[in-house]
Amino acid sequence: MKKLKGTKTASNLITAFAGESQAVQRYTLSQKIADKEGYKHIAKVFEETASNERAHANALYKYLKDEFENEAIELNPDYTAFPVVYKDTKLALKGAIDGENDEAETMYPEFAKIAKEEGFDDIAKSFTEIGEVEEHHRDRYKTLLDTLEAGEMFKKDEVTIWKCLNCGYIYEGEEAPVVCPACKHPQGFFMAVGLVK
């Protein structure tokens, strides 16, 4: 592979690495907020997404680690603002949607274009593929926020299949059980089957 030193792609890689790394911590904190508020399903989505973001950071870092041993790389100044921790689950979801949308619609497409122009086709492909994952993250968070705001996290206007995230108990009805009859965990452990992928 050609050398990254002195390229915009190197700056974009370290910027994306920094963004993905902070997202891991932000989603870990958001997971704790959702868990504390009793939204176990949302907490699990934050936990899974944090793991995805960690994998993205690792993949991006691999492009840099051999060529830039013990060297500093300047961040892309257009992408250095990161959101802060939120006080509740709804705000955490809103912040996550905004961040994921920016990555999917602006940052990763721009970084892919620059990498392609500079002759780093493999890196351009990674930026494009990670951007598509961020789009999925955004859509999942939006579904959860819409459901939460509509008051339908544990109650629907139609018969729904509910699954206990602790023991796997399945229940059909308009509202998730207040307490799981199988494992005695509270309603917050139930999710509507098929709500998010």
mmCIF file with all atom_site columns, C-alpha atoms in Angstrom:
data_model
loop_
_atom_site.group_PDB
_atom_site.id
_atom_site.type_symbol
_atom_site.label_atom_id
_atom_site.label_alt_id
_atom_site.label_comp_id
_atom_site.label_asym_id
_atom_site.label_entity_id
_atom_site.label_seq_id
_atom_site.pdbx_PDB_ins_code
_atom_site.Cartn_x
_atom_site.Cartn_y
_atom_site.Cartn_z
_atom_site.occupancy
_atom_site.B_iso_or_equiv
_atom_site.pdbx_formal_charge
_atom_site.auth_seq_id
_atom_site.auth_comp_id
_atom_site.auth_asym_id
_atom_site.auth_atom_id
_atom_site.pdbx_PDB_model_num
ATOM 1   C CA . MET A 1 1   ? 0.000   0.000   0.000  1.00 0.00 ? 1   MET A CA 1
ATOM 2   C CA . LYS A 1 2   ? 1.221   3.498   -0.716 1.00 0.00 ? 2   LYS A CA 1
ATOM 3   C CA . LYS A 1 3   ? 2.343   5.700   2.157  1.00 0.00 ? 3   LYS A CA 1
ATOM 4   C CA . LEU A 1 4   ? -0.264  7.498   4.254  1.00 0.00 ? 4   LEU A CA 1
ATOM 5   C CA . LYS A 1 5   ? 2.074   10.122  5.738  1.00 0.00 ? 5   LYS A CA 1
ATOM 6   C CA . GLY A 1 6   ? 1.134   13.635  4.714  1.00 0.00 ? 6   GLY A CA 1
ATOM 7   C CA . THR A 1 7   ? -2.245  12.678  3.242  1.00 0.00 ? 7   THR A CA 1
ATOM 8   C CA . LYS A 1 8   ? -5.740  13.841  4.076  1.00 0.00 ? 8   LYS A CA 1
ATOM 9   C CA . THR A 1 9   ? -6.663  10.172  4.361  1.00 0.00 ? 9   THR A CA 1
ATOM 10  C CA . ALA A 1 10  ? -4.298  9.752   7.333  1.00 0.00 ? 10  ALA A CA 1
ATOM 11  C CA . SER A 1 11  ? -5.937  12.713  9.068  1.00 0.00 ? 11  SER A CA 1
ATOM 12  C CA . ASN A 1 12  ? -9.380  11.323  8.269  1.00 0.00 ? 12  ASN A CA 1
ATOM 13  C CA . LEU A 1 13  ? -8.433  7.882   9.611  1.00 0.00 ? 13  LEU A CA 1
ATOM 14  C CA . ILE A 1 14  ? -7.291  9.241   12.970 1.00 0.00 ? 14  ILE A CA 1
ATOM 15  C CA . THR A 1 15  ? -10.347 11.514  13.113 1.00 0.00 ? 15  THR A CA 1
ATOM 16  C CA . ALA A 1 16  ? -12.684 8.588   12.434 1.00 0.00 ? 16  ALA A CA 1
ATOM 17  C CA . PHE A 1 17  ? -10.752 6.484   14.969 1.00 0.00 ? 17  PHE A CA 1
ATOM 18  C CA . ALA A 1 18  ? -11.194 9.225   17.605 1.00 0.00 ? 18  ALA A CA 1
ATOM 19  C CA . GLY A 1 19  ? -14.901 9.550   16.792 1.00 0.00 ? 19  GLY A CA 1
ATOM 20  C CA . GLU A 1 20  ? -15.527 5.815   16.964 1.00 0.00 ? 20  GLU A CA 1
ATOM 21  C CA . SER A 1 21  ? -13.546 5.547   20.208 1.00 0.00 ? 21  SER A CA 1
ATOM 22  C CA . GLN A 1 22  ? -15.532 8.284   21.937 1.00 0.00 ? 22  GLN A CA 1
ATOM 23  C CA . ALA A 1 23  ? -18.761 6.731   20.662 1.00 0.00 ? 23  ALA A CA 1
ATOM 24  C CA . VAL A 1 24  ? -17.861 3.513   22.480 1.00 0.00 ? 24  VAL A CA 1
ATOM 25  C CA . GLN A 1 25  ? -17.674 5.369   25.773 1.00 0.00 ? 25  GLN A CA 1
ATOM 26  C CA . ARG A 1 26  ? -20.714 7.551   25.061 1.00 0.00 ? 26  ARG A CA 1
ATOM 27  C CA . TYR A 1 27  ? -22.861 4.520   24.215 1.00 0.00 ? 27  TYR A CA 1
ATOM 28  C CA . THR A 1 28  ? -21.566 2.672   27.268 1.00 0.00 ? 28  THR A CA 1
ATOM 29  C CA . LEU A 1 29  ? -22.711 5.596   29.417 1.00 0.00 ? 29  LEU A CA 1
ATOM 30  C CA . SER A 1 30  ? -26.019 5.754   27.524 1.00 0.00 ? 30  SER A CA 1
ATOM 31  C CA . GLN A 1 31  ? -26.465 2.029   28.155 1.00 0.00 ? 31  GLN A CA 1
ATOM 32  C CA . LYS A 1 32  ? -26.229 2.680   31.889 1.00 0.00 ? 32  LYS A CA 1
ATOM 33  C CA . ILE A 1 33  ? -28.809 5.469   31.668 1.00 0.00 ? 33  ILE A CA 1
ATOM 34  C CA . ALA A 1 34  ? -31.272 3.273   29.744 1.00 0.00 ? 34  ALA A CA 1
ATOM 35  C CA . ASP A 1 35  ? -30.683 0.384   32.127 1.00 0.00 ? 35  ASP A CA 1
ATOM 36  C CA . LYS A 1 36  ? -31.276 2.600   35.168 1.00 0.00 ? 36  LYS A CA 1
ATOM 37  C CA . GLU A 1 37  ? -34.534 3.866   33.633 1.00 0.00 ? 37  GLU A CA 1
ATOM 38  C CA . GLY A 1 38  ? -35.688 0.268   33.092 1.00 0.00 ? 38  GLY A CA 1
ATOM 39  C CA . TYR A 1 39  ? -35.300 0.122   29.302 1.00 0.00 ? 39  TYR A CA 1
ATOM 40  C CA . LYS A 1 40  ? -33.318 -3.120  29.106 1.00 0.00 ? 40  LYS A CA 1
ATOM 41  C CA . HIS A 1 41  ? -33.868 -3.536  25.361 1.00 0.00 ? 41  HIS A CA 1
ATOM 42  C CA . ILE A 1 42  ? -32.565 -0.031  24.630 1.00 0.00 ? 42  ILE A CA 1
ATOM 43  C CA . ALA A 1 43  ? -29.627 -0.671  26.972 1.00 0.00 ? 43  ALA A CA 1
ATOM 44  C CA . LYS A 1 44  ? -28.784 -3.830  24.996 1.00 0.00 ? 44  LYS A CA 1
ATOM 45  C CA . VAL A 1 45  ? -28.897 -1.875  21.718 1.00 0.00 ? 45  VAL A CA 1
ATOM 46  C CA . PHE A 1 46  ? -26.500 0.734   23.161 1.00 0.00 ? 46  PHE A CA 1
ATOM 47  C CA . GLU A 1 47  ? -24.227 -2.083  24.374 1.00 0.00 ? 47  GLU A CA 1
ATOM 48  C CA . GLU A 1 48  ? -24.228 -3.809  20.984 1.00 0.00 ? 48  GLU A CA 1
ATOM 49  C CA . THR A 1 49  ? -23.628 -0.545  19.144 1.00 0.00 ? 49  THR A CA 1
ATOM 50  C CA . ALA A 1 50  ? -20.708 0.302   21.451 1.00 0.00 ? 50  ALA A CA 1
ATOM 51  C CA . SER A 1 51  ? -19.195 -3.057  20.487 1.00 0.00 ? 51  SER A CA 1
ATOM 52  C CA . ASN A 1 52  ? -19.732 -2.266  16.799 1.00 0.00 ? 52  ASN A CA 1
ATOM 53  C CA . GLU A 1 53  ? -18.058 1.130   17.198 1.00 0.00 ? 53  GLU A CA 1
ATOM 54  C CA . ARG A 1 54  ? -15.092 -0.533  18.967 1.00 0.00 ? 54  ARG A CA 1
ATOM 55  C CA . ALA A 1 55  ? -14.714 -2.852  15.961 1.00 0.00 ? 55  ALA A CA 1
ATOM 56  C CA . HIS A 1 56  ? -14.802 0.162   13.614 1.00 0.00 ? 56  HIS A CA 1
ATOM 57  C CA . ALA A 1 57  ? -12.112 1.933   15.662 1.00 0.00 ? 57  ALA A CA 1
ATOM 58  C CA . ASN A 1 58  ? -9.908  -1.161  15.593 1.00 0.00 ? 58  ASN A CA 1
ATOM 59  C CA . ALA A 1 59  ? -10.321 -1.589  11.833 1.00 0.00 ? 59  ALA A CA 1
ATOM 60  C CA . LEU A 1 60  ? -9.407  2.058   11.178 1.00 0.00 ? 60  LEU A CA 1
ATOM 61  C CA . TYR A 1 61  ? -6.464  1.986   13.570 1.00 0.00 ? 61  TYR A CA 1
ATOM 62  C CA . LYS A 1 62  ? -4.940  -0.996  11.754 1.00 0.00 ? 62  LYS A CA 1
ATOM 63  C CA . TYR A 1 63  ? -4.353  1.212   8.706  1.00 0.00 ? 63  TYR A CA 1
ATOM 64  C CA . LEU A 1 64  ? -2.270  3.609   10.823 1.00 0.00 ? 64  LEU A CA 1
ATOM 65  C CA . LYS A 1 65  ? -0.432  1.499   13.384 1.00 0.00 ? 65  LYS A CA 1
ATOM 66  C CA . ASP A 1 66  ? 2.554   0.355   11.328 1.00 0.00 ? 66  ASP A CA 1
ATOM 67  C CA . GLU A 1 67  ? 3.368   3.602   9.565  1.00 0.00 ? 67  GLU A CA 1
ATOM 68  C CA . PHE A 1 68  ? 2.805   6.020   12.443 1.00 0.00 ? 68  PHE A CA 1
ATOM 69  C CA . GLU A 1 69  ? 4.528   4.391   15.416 1.00 0.00 ? 69  GLU A CA 1
ATOM 70  C CA . ASN A 1 70  ? 4.762   6.991   18.238 1.00 0.00 ? 70  ASN A CA 1
ATOM 71  C CA . GLU A 1 71  ? 3.812   9.868   15.931 1.00 0.00 ? 71  GLU A CA 1
ATOM 72  C CA . ALA A 1 72  ? 1.005   12.384  16.240 1.00 0.00 ? 72  ALA A CA 1
ATOM 73  C CA . ILE A 1 73  ? -1.446  12.872  13.404 1.00 0.00 ? 73  ILE A CA 1
ATOM 74  C CA . GLU A 1 74  ? -3.547  16.013  13.107 1.00 0.00 ? 74  GLU A CA 1
ATOM 75  C CA . LEU A 1 75  ? -7.308  15.500  13.295 1.00 0.00 ? 75  LEU A CA 1
ATOM 76  C CA . ASN A 1 76  ? -9.506  16.764  10.479 1.00 0.00 ? 76  ASN A CA 1
ATOM 77  C CA . PRO A 1 77  ? -10.682 20.087  12.003 1.00 0.00 ? 77  PRO A CA 1
ATOM 78  C CA . ASP A 1 78  ? -14.152 19.730  10.455 1.00 0.00 ? 78  ASP A CA 1
ATOM 79  C CA . TYR A 1 79  ? -14.926 16.713  12.657 1.00 0.00 ? 79  TYR A CA 1
ATOM 80  C CA . THR A 1 80  ? -13.626 17.395  16.148 1.00 0.00 ? 80  THR A CA 1
ATOM 81  C CA . ALA A 1 81  ? -16.818 18.266  18.044 1.00 0.00 ? 81  ALA A CA 1
ATOM 82  C CA . PHE A 1 82  ? -18.341 15.383  19.999 1.00 0.00 ? 82  PHE A CA 1
ATOM 83  C CA . PRO A 1 83  ? -21.630 15.361  21.940 1.00 0.00 ? 83  PRO A CA 1
ATOM 84  C CA . VAL A 1 84  ? -21.701 15.071  25.724 1.00 0.00 ? 84  VAL A CA 1
ATOM 85  C CA . VAL A 1 85  ? -23.482 12.537  27.938 1.00 0.00 ? 85  VAL A CA 1
ATOM 86  C CA . TYR A 1 86  ? -27.233 12.970  28.207 1.00 0.00 ? 86  TYR A CA 1
ATOM 87  C CA . LYS A 1 87  ? -29.477 13.038  31.257 1.00 0.00 ? 87  LYS A CA 1
ATOM 88  C CA . ASP A 1 88  ? -32.060 10.509  30.053 1.00 0.00 ? 88  ASP A CA 1
ATOM 89  C CA . THR A 1 89  ? -32.679 7.785   27.501 1.00 0.00 ? 89  THR A CA 1
ATOM 90  C CA . LYS A 1 90  ? -34.664 9.953   25.072 1.00 0.00 ? 90  LYS A CA 1
ATOM 91  C CA . LEU A 1 91  ? -31.902 12.556  24.875 1.00 0.00 ? 91  LEU A CA 1
ATOM 92  C CA . ALA A 1 92  ? -29.262 9.835   24.562 1.00 0.00 ? 92  ALA A CA 1
ATOM 93  C CA . LEU A 1 93  ? -31.183 8.375   21.619 1.00 0.00 ? 93  LEU A CA 1
ATOM 94  C CA . LYS A 1 94  ? -31.569 11.809  20.002 1.00 0.00 ? 94  LYS A CA 1
ATOM 95  C CA . GLY A 1 95  ? -27.836 12.458  20.328 1.00 0.00 ? 95  GLY A CA 1
ATOM 96  C CA . ALA A 1 96  ? -27.037 9.012   18.947 1.00 0.00 ? 96  ALA A CA 1
ATOM 97  C CA . ILE A 1 97  ? -29.325 9.597   15.953 1.00 0.00 ? 97  ILE A CA 1
ATOM 98  C CA . ASP A 1 98  ? -27.646 12.930  15.196 1.00 0.00 ? 98  ASP A CA 1
ATOM 99  C CA . GLY A 1 99  ? -24.144 11.483  15.472 1.00 0.00 ? 99  GLY A CA 1
ATOM 100 C CA . GLU A 1 100 ? -24.873 8.395   13.416 1.00 0.00 ? 100 GLU A CA 1
ATOM 101 C CA . ASN A 1 101 ? -26.647 10.482  10.772 1.00 0.00 ? 101 ASN A CA 1
ATOM 102 C CA . ASP A 1 102 ? -23.674 12.833  10.432 1.00 0.00 ? 102 ASP A CA 1
ATOM 103 C CA . GLU A 1 103 ? -21.307 9.886   10.026 1.00 0.00 ? 103 GLU A CA 1
ATOM 104 C CA . ALA A 1 104 ? -23.558 8.070   7.537  1.00 0.00 ? 104 ALA A CA 1
ATOM 105 C CA . GLU A 1 105 ? -24.578 11.051  5.412  1.00 0.00 ? 105 GLU A CA 1
ATOM 106 C CA . THR A 1 106 ? -21.559 13.372  5.554  1.00 0.00 ? 106 THR A CA 1
ATOM 107 C CA . MET A 1 107 ? -18.355 12.242  7.232  1.00 0.00 ? 107 MET A CA 1
ATOM 108 C CA . TYR A 1 108 ? -17.824 8.727   5.883  1.00 0.00 ? 108 TYR A CA 1
ATOM 109 C CA . PRO A 1 109 ? -18.912 9.531   2.300  1.00 0.00 ? 109 PRO A CA 1
ATOM 110 C CA . GLU A 1 110 ? -16.527 12.514  2.303  1.00 0.00 ? 110 GLU A CA 1
ATOM 111 C CA . PHE A 1 111 ? -13.682 10.465  3.776  1.00 0.00 ? 111 PHE A CA 1
ATOM 112 C CA . ALA A 1 112 ? -14.281 7.684   1.233  1.00 0.00 ? 112 ALA A CA 1
ATOM 113 C CA . LYS A 1 113 ? -14.196 10.161  -1.646 1.00 0.00 ? 113 LYS A CA 1
ATOM 114 C CA . ILE A 1 114 ? -10.892 11.652  -0.451 1.00 0.00 ? 114 ILE A CA 1
ATOM 115 C CA . ALA A 1 115 ? -9.327  8.214   0.109  1.00 0.00 ? 115 ALA A CA 1
ATOM 116 C CA . LYS A 1 116 ? -10.348 7.168   -3.423 1.00 0.00 ? 116 LYS A CA 1
ATOM 117 C CA . GLU A 1 117 ? -8.907  10.382  -4.891 1.00 0.00 ? 117 GLU A CA 1
ATOM 118 C CA . GLU A 1 118 ? -5.639  9.790   -3.034 1.00 0.00 ? 118 GLU A CA 1
ATOM 119 C CA . GLY A 1 119 ? -5.416  6.212   -4.307 1.00 0.00 ? 119 GLY A CA 1
ATOM 120 C CA . PHE A 1 120 ? -6.392  4.343   -1.130 1.00 0.00 ? 120 PHE A CA 1
ATOM 121 C CA . ASP A 1 121 ? -9.147  2.161   -2.557 1.00 0.00 ? 121 ASP A CA 1
ATOM 122 C CA . ASP A 1 122 ? -9.168  -0.306  0.356  1.00 0.00 ? 122 ASP A CA 1
ATOM 123 C CA . ILE A 1 123 ? -9.513  2.502   2.894  1.00 0.00 ? 123 ILE A CA 1
ATOM 124 C CA . ALA A 1 124 ? -12.235 4.127   0.770  1.00 0.00 ? 124 ALA A CA 1
ATOM 125 C CA . LYS A 1 125 ? -14.139 0.840   0.813  1.00 0.00 ? 125 LYS A CA 1
ATOM 126 C CA . SER A 1 126 ? -13.777 0.601   4.610  1.00 0.00 ? 126 SER A CA 1
ATOM 127 C CA . PHE A 1 127 ? -15.078 4.153   5.038  1.00 0.00 ? 127 PHE A CA 1
ATOM 128 C CA . THR A 1 128 ? -18.041 3.364   2.759  1.00 0.00 ? 128 THR A CA 1
ATOM 129 C CA . GLU A 1 129 ? -18.904 0.106   4.524  1.00 0.00 ? 129 GLU A CA 1
ATOM 130 C CA . ILE A 1 130 ? -18.617 1.632   8.014  1.00 0.00 ? 130 ILE A CA 1
ATOM 131 C CA . GLY A 1 131 ? -20.850 4.501   6.848  1.00 0.00 ? 131 GLY A CA 1
ATOM 132 C CA . GLU A 1 132 ? -23.506 1.965   5.856  1.00 0.00 ? 132 GLU A CA 1
ATOM 133 C CA . VAL A 1 133 ? -23.355 0.399   9.317  1.00 0.00 ? 133 VAL A CA 1
ATOM 134 C CA . GLU A 1 134 ? -23.772 3.859   10.871 1.00 0.00 ? 134 GLU A CA 1
ATOM 135 C CA . GLU A 1 135 ? -26.903 4.307   8.744  1.00 0.00 ? 135 GLU A CA 1
ATOM 136 C CA . HIS A 1 136 ? -28.311 1.102   10.247 1.00 0.00 ? 136 HIS A CA 1
ATOM 137 C CA . HIS A 1 137 ? -27.407 2.332   13.748 1.00 0.00 ? 137 HIS A CA 1
ATOM 138 C CA . ARG A 1 138 ? -29.217 5.616   13.079 1.00 0.00 ? 138 ARG A CA 1
ATOM 139 C CA . ASP A 1 139 ? -32.341 3.850   11.839 1.00 0.00 ? 139 ASP A CA 1
ATOM 140 C CA . ARG A 1 140 ? -32.400 1.508   14.826 1.00 0.00 ? 140 ARG A CA 1
ATOM 141 C CA . TYR A 1 141 ? -32.052 4.367   17.288 1.00 0.00 ? 141 TYR A CA 1
ATOM 142 C CA . LYS A 1 142 ? -34.795 6.283   15.460 1.00 0.00 ? 142 LYS A CA 1
ATOM 143 C CA . THR A 1 143 ? -37.172 3.308   15.712 1.00 0.00 ? 143 THR A CA 1
ATOM 144 C CA . LEU A 1 144 ? -36.475 3.052   19.443 1.00 0.00 ? 144 LEU A CA 1
ATOM 145 C CA . LEU A 1 145 ? -36.968 6.786   20.011 1.00 0.00 ? 145 LEU A CA 1
ATOM 146 C CA . ASP A 1 146 ? -40.215 6.846   17.994 1.00 0.00 ? 146 ASP A CA 1
ATOM 147 C CA . THR A 1 147 ? -41.510 3.851   19.962 1.00 0.00 ? 147 THR A CA 1
ATOM 148 C CA . LEU A 1 148 ? -40.530 5.404   23.285 1.00 0.00 ? 148 LEU A CA 1
ATOM 149 C CA . GLU A 1 149 ? -42.072 8.788   22.448 1.00 0.00 ? 149 GLU A CA 1
ATOM 150 C CA . ALA A 1 150 ? -45.296 7.126   21.281 1.00 0.00 ? 150 ALA A CA 1
ATOM 151 C CA . GLY A 1 151 ? -45.568 5.328   24.627 1.00 0.00 ? 151 GLY A CA 1
ATOM 152 C CA . GLU A 1 152 ? -45.390 1.966   22.841 1.00 0.00 ? 152 GLU A CA 1
ATOM 153 C CA . MET A 1 153 ? -42.249 0.482   24.358 1.00 0.00 ? 153 MET A CA 1
ATOM 154 C CA . PHE A 1 154 ? -44.322 -1.974  26.423 1.00 0.00 ? 154 PHE A CA 1
ATOM 155 C CA . LYS A 1 155 ? -47.848 -1.455  25.089 1.00 0.00 ? 155 LYS A CA 1
ATOM 156 C CA . LYS A 1 156 ? -49.291 -1.603  21.562 1.00 0.00 ? 156 LYS A CA 1
ATOM 157 C CA . ASP A 1 157 ? -52.734 -1.109  20.041 1.00 0.00 ? 157 ASP A CA 1
ATOM 158 C CA . GLU A 1 158 ? -52.663 -4.649  18.668 1.00 0.00 ? 158 GLU A CA 1
ATOM 159 C CA . VAL A 1 159 ? -51.670 -8.097  19.795 1.00 0.00 ? 159 VAL A CA 1
ATOM 160 C CA . THR A 1 160 ? -47.887 -8.249  19.802 1.00 0.00 ? 160 THR A CA 1
ATOM 161 C CA . ILE A 1 161 ? -45.336 -10.952 20.531 1.00 0.00 ? 161 ILE A CA 1
ATOM 162 C CA . TRP A 1 162 ? -43.257 -9.916  23.555 1.00 0.00 ? 162 TRP A CA 1
ATOM 163 C CA . LYS A 1 163 ? -39.999 -11.630 24.534 1.00 0.00 ? 163 LYS A CA 1
ATOM 164 C CA . CYS A 1 164 ? -38.294 -11.507 27.923 1.00 0.00 ? 164 CYS A CA 1
ATOM 165 C CA . LEU A 1 165 ? -34.656 -10.625 27.343 1.00 0.00 ? 165 LEU A CA 1
ATOM 166 C CA . ASN A 1 166 ? -33.635 -12.455 30.506 1.00 0.00 ? 166 ASN A CA 1
ATOM 167 C CA . CYS A 1 167 ? -35.171 -15.905 30.084 1.00 0.00 ? 167 CYS A CA 1
ATOM 168 C CA . GLY A 1 168 ? -36.700 -15.956 26.589 1.00 0.00 ? 168 GLY A CA 1
ATOM 169 C CA . TYR A 1 169 ? -40.320 -16.253 27.767 1.00 0.00 ? 169 TYR A CA 1
ATOM 170 C CA . ILE A 1 170 ? -42.735 -15.402 24.938 1.00 0.00 ? 170 ILE A CA 1
ATOM 171 C CA . TYR A 1 171 ? -46.060 -13.670 25.580 1.00 0.00 ? 171 TYR A CA 1
ATOM 172 C CA . GLU A 1 172 ? -48.747 -12.543 23.128 1.00 0.00 ? 172 GLU A CA 1
ATOM 173 C CA . GLY A 1 173 ? -50.902 -9.583  24.012 1.00 0.00 ? 173 GLY A CA 1
ATOM 174 C CA . GLU A 1 174 ? -51.288 -5.829  23.631 1.00 0.00 ? 174 GLU A CA 1
ATOM 175 C CA . GLU A 1 175 ? -49.066 -5.133  26.644 1.00 0.00 ? 175 GLU A CA 1
ATOM 176 C CA . ALA A 1 176 ? -45.921 -6.809  27.950 1.00 0.00 ? 176 ALA A CA 1
ATOM 177 C CA . PRO A 1 177 ? -46.407 -8.476  31.340 1.00 0.00 ? 177 PRO A CA 1
ATOM 178 C CA . VAL A 1 178 ? -45.588 -6.233  34.315 1.00 0.00 ? 178 VAL A CA 1
ATOM 179 C CA . VAL A 1 179 ? -43.492 -9.113  35.661 1.00 0.00 ? 179 VAL A CA 1
ATOM 180 C CA . CYS A 1 180 ? -42.226 -12.081 33.649 1.00 0.00 ? 180 CYS A CA 1
ATOM 181 C CA . PRO A 1 181 ? -44.206 -15.136 34.802 1.00 0.00 ? 181 PRO A CA 1
ATOM 182 C CA . ALA A 1 182 ? -41.210 -17.391 34.150 1.00 0.00 ? 182 ALA A CA 1
ATOM 183 C CA . CYS A 1 183 ? -38.251 -15.552 35.711 1.00 0.00 ? 183 CYS A CA 1
ATOM 184 C CA . LYS A 1 184 ? -39.951 -12.751 37.676 1.00 0.00 ? 184 LYS A CA 1
ATOM 185 C CA . HIS A 1 185 ? -37.955 -9.975  35.977 1.00 0.00 ? 185 HIS A CA 1
ATOM 186 C CA . PRO A 1 186 ? -39.766 -6.632  35.537 1.00 0.00 ? 186 PRO A CA 1
ATOM 187 C CA . GLN A 1 187 ? -41.496 -5.380  32.389 1.00 0.00 ? 187 GLN A CA 1
ATOM 188 C CA . GLY A 1 188 ? -38.365 -3.490  31.324 1.00 0.00 ? 188 GLY A CA 1
ATOM 189 C CA . PHE A 1 189 ? -36.867 -6.811  30.233 1.00 0.00 ? 189 PHE A CA 1
ATOM 190 C CA . PHE A 1 190 ? -39.557 -7.303  27.566 1.00 0.00 ? 190 PHE A CA 1
ATOM 191 C CA . MET A 1 191 ? -39.202 -6.246  23.963 1.00 0.00 ? 191 MET A CA 1
ATOM 192 C CA . ALA A 1 192 ? -41.608 -6.423  21.086 1.00 0.00 ? 192 ALA A CA 1
ATOM 193 C CA . VAL A 1 193 ? -40.272 -9.108  18.751 1.00 0.00 ? 193 VAL A CA 1
ATOM 194 C CA . GLY A 1 194 ? -39.099 -7.513  15.516 1.00 0.00 ? 194 GLY A CA 1
ATOM 195 C CA . LEU A 1 195 ? -38.938 -3.959  16.899 1.00 0.00 ? 195 LEU A CA 1
ATOM 196 C CA . VAL A 1 196 ? -35.324 -3.504  15.788 1.00 0.00 ? 196 VAL A CA 1
ATOM 197 C CA . LYS A 1 197 ? -32.835 -5.749  14.039 1.00 0.00 ? 197 LYS A CA 1
#
